[in-house]
Amino acid sequence: MRILGTIPHPLLKITIFRMENRVSIKFENAGYEQTFKLGTDERYQTLEAIQQWVDEKLLADVLDQMSAMHQSRLAADQRAFPTQEQAEAFEEII
C-alpha cells in the first residue's frame, strides 16, 4: 500500500491510499477514523478525481459521523464504568 496523496483540511487528516488498483480514503481526527474503500473503479484512479469526490457535503457527513461515534463512545463508557454517583443512585436491597 502506498500513499497516493493527501487533502488538506483544518480538522481532519485525509490520506488517499492505493494498493494495486484499489483506492481507499482515510479521514482521521484525534480519536476516530473513517475509511472509504473505493475499490478499482476507474473514476477514482487519479488524485484530482478523488479531490473532486471529497466535497463539502461528504466532509460535513464525515464530521457528523465522527461526532456520533464520540457520543457512542461516551455512552458506552458510562454503561461500562458508571460513576460512583450513578452506582449509588439505587437503594441496596439485601
CSV table of C-alpha atoms in Angstrom, one decimal:
chain,number,residue,atom,x,y,z
A,1,MET,CA,0.0,0.0,0.0
A,2,ARG,CA,1.3,3.4,-0.8
A,3,ILE,CA,0.1,6.9,-0.2
A,4,LEU,CA,-1.3,8.5,-3.3
A,5,GLY,CA,-1.7,11.9,-1.7
A,6,THR,CA,-3.4,14.0,1.0
A,7,ILE,CA,-6.1,16.5,1.1
A,8,PRO,CA,-5.6,19.5,3.4
A,9,HIS,CA,-8.4,20.2,5.9
A,10,PRO,CA,-8.3,22.2,9.2
A,11,LEU,CA,-9.9,19.5,11.4
A,12,LEU,CA,-9.1,16.2,9.6
A,13,LYS,CA,-6.1,14.3,8.3
A,14,ILE,CA,-7.2,13.0,4.9
A,15,THR,CA,-5.0,10.4,3.3
A,16,ILE,CA,-5.5,8.6,0.0
A,17,PHE,CA,-4.1,5.2,-0.4
A,18,ARG,CA,-3.6,2.9,-3.3
A,19,MET,CA,-2.9,-0.8,-3.1
A,20,GLU,CA,-2.6,-2.5,-6.6
A,21,ASN,CA,-5.6,-0.8,-8.3
A,22,ARG,CA,-7.7,-0.4,-5.2
A,23,VAL,CA,-8.1,3.1,-3.7
A,24,SER,CA,-9.2,4.0,-0.2
A,25,ILE,CA,-9.5,7.3,1.6
A,26,LYS,CA,-8.9,7.6,5.4
A,27,PHE,CA,-10.3,10.5,7.4
A,28,GLU,CA,-8.8,10.9,10.9
A,29,ASN,CA,-9.2,13.2,13.8
A,30,ALA,CA,-7.7,13.0,17.3
A,31,GLY,CA,-9.7,10.0,18.4
A,32,TYR,CA,-11.6,8.5,15.4
A,33,GLU,CA,-11.1,7.4,11.8
A,34,GLN,CA,-13.3,6.5,8.9
A,35,THR,CA,-12.2,4.8,5.7
A,36,PHE,CA,-13.9,4.7,2.4
A,37,LYS,CA,-12.8,1.7,0.3
A,38,LEU,CA,-13.5,2.8,-3.3
A,39,GLY,CA,-12.2,-0.3,-5.0
A,40,THR,CA,-10.9,-0.5,-8.5
A,41,ASP,CA,-13.4,1.8,-10.2
A,42,GLU,CA,-11.6,3.8,-12.9
A,43,ARG,CA,-13.3,7.0,-11.8
A,44,TYR,CA,-11.2,7.0,-8.6
A,45,GLN,CA,-7.8,6.4,-10.1
A,46,THR,CA,-6.4,10.0,-10.0
A,47,LEU,CA,-5.7,12.3,-7.1
A,48,GLU,CA,-7.7,15.0,-8.9
A,49,ALA,CA,-10.8,12.8,-9.2
A,50,ILE,CA,-10.7,11.9,-5.6
A,51,GLN,CA,-10.2,15.5,-4.5
A,52,GLN,CA,-13.4,16.3,-6.5
A,53,TRP,CA,-15.2,13.4,-4.9
A,54,VAL,CA,-14.3,14.7,-1.4
A,55,ASP,CA,-16.7,17.6,-1.5
A,56,GLU,CA,-18.1,19.8,1.3
A,57,LYS,CA,-21.1,17.6,1.8
A,58,LEU,CA,-19.0,14.5,2.3
A,59,LEU,CA,-16.8,16.3,4.7
A,60,ALA,CA,-19.8,17.5,6.7
A,61,ASP,CA,-21.1,14.0,6.8
A,62,VAL,CA,-17.8,12.6,7.9
A,63,LEU,CA,-17.6,15.1,10.7
A,64,ASP,CA,-21.2,14.3,11.8
A,65,GLN,CA,-20.4,10.6,11.9
A,66,MET,CA,-17.3,11.3,14.0
A,67,SER,CA,-19.4,13.3,16.4
A,68,ALA,CA,-21.9,10.4,16.6
A,69,MET,CA,-19.0,8.0,17.1
A,70,HIS,CA,-17.8,10.1,20.0
A,71,GLN,CA,-21.3,10.2,21.6
A,72,SER,CA,-21.5,6.4,21.2
A,73,ARG,CA,-18.1,6.1,23.0
A,74,LEU,CA,-19.2,8.3,25.8
A,75,ALA,CA,-22.4,6.4,26.3
A,76,ALA,CA,-20.6,3.0,26.2
A,77,ASP,CA,-18.1,4.4,28.8
A,78,GLN,CA,-21.0,5.4,31.1
A,79,ARG,CA,-22.6,2.0,30.8
A,80,ALA,CA,-19.4,0.1,31.3
A,81,PHE,CA,-17.9,2.3,34.0
A,82,PRO,CA,-20.7,4.1,35.9
A,83,THR,CA,-19.6,6.9,38.2
A,84,GLN,CA,-19.9,6.3,41.9
A,85,GLU,CA,-22.9,8.7,42.0
A,86,GLN,CA,-24.7,6.6,39.4
A,87,ALA,CA,-23.9,3.4,41.2
A,88,GLU,CA,-25.3,4.7,44.5
A,89,ALA,CA,-28.5,6.1,42.9
A,90,PHE,CA,-30.4,3.0,43.8
A,91,GLU,CA,-31.0,1.7,47.3
A,92,GLU,CA,-29.3,-1.6,48.1
A,93,ILE,CA,-31.6,-4.5,48.5
A,94,ILE,CA,-30.5,-7.2,50.9
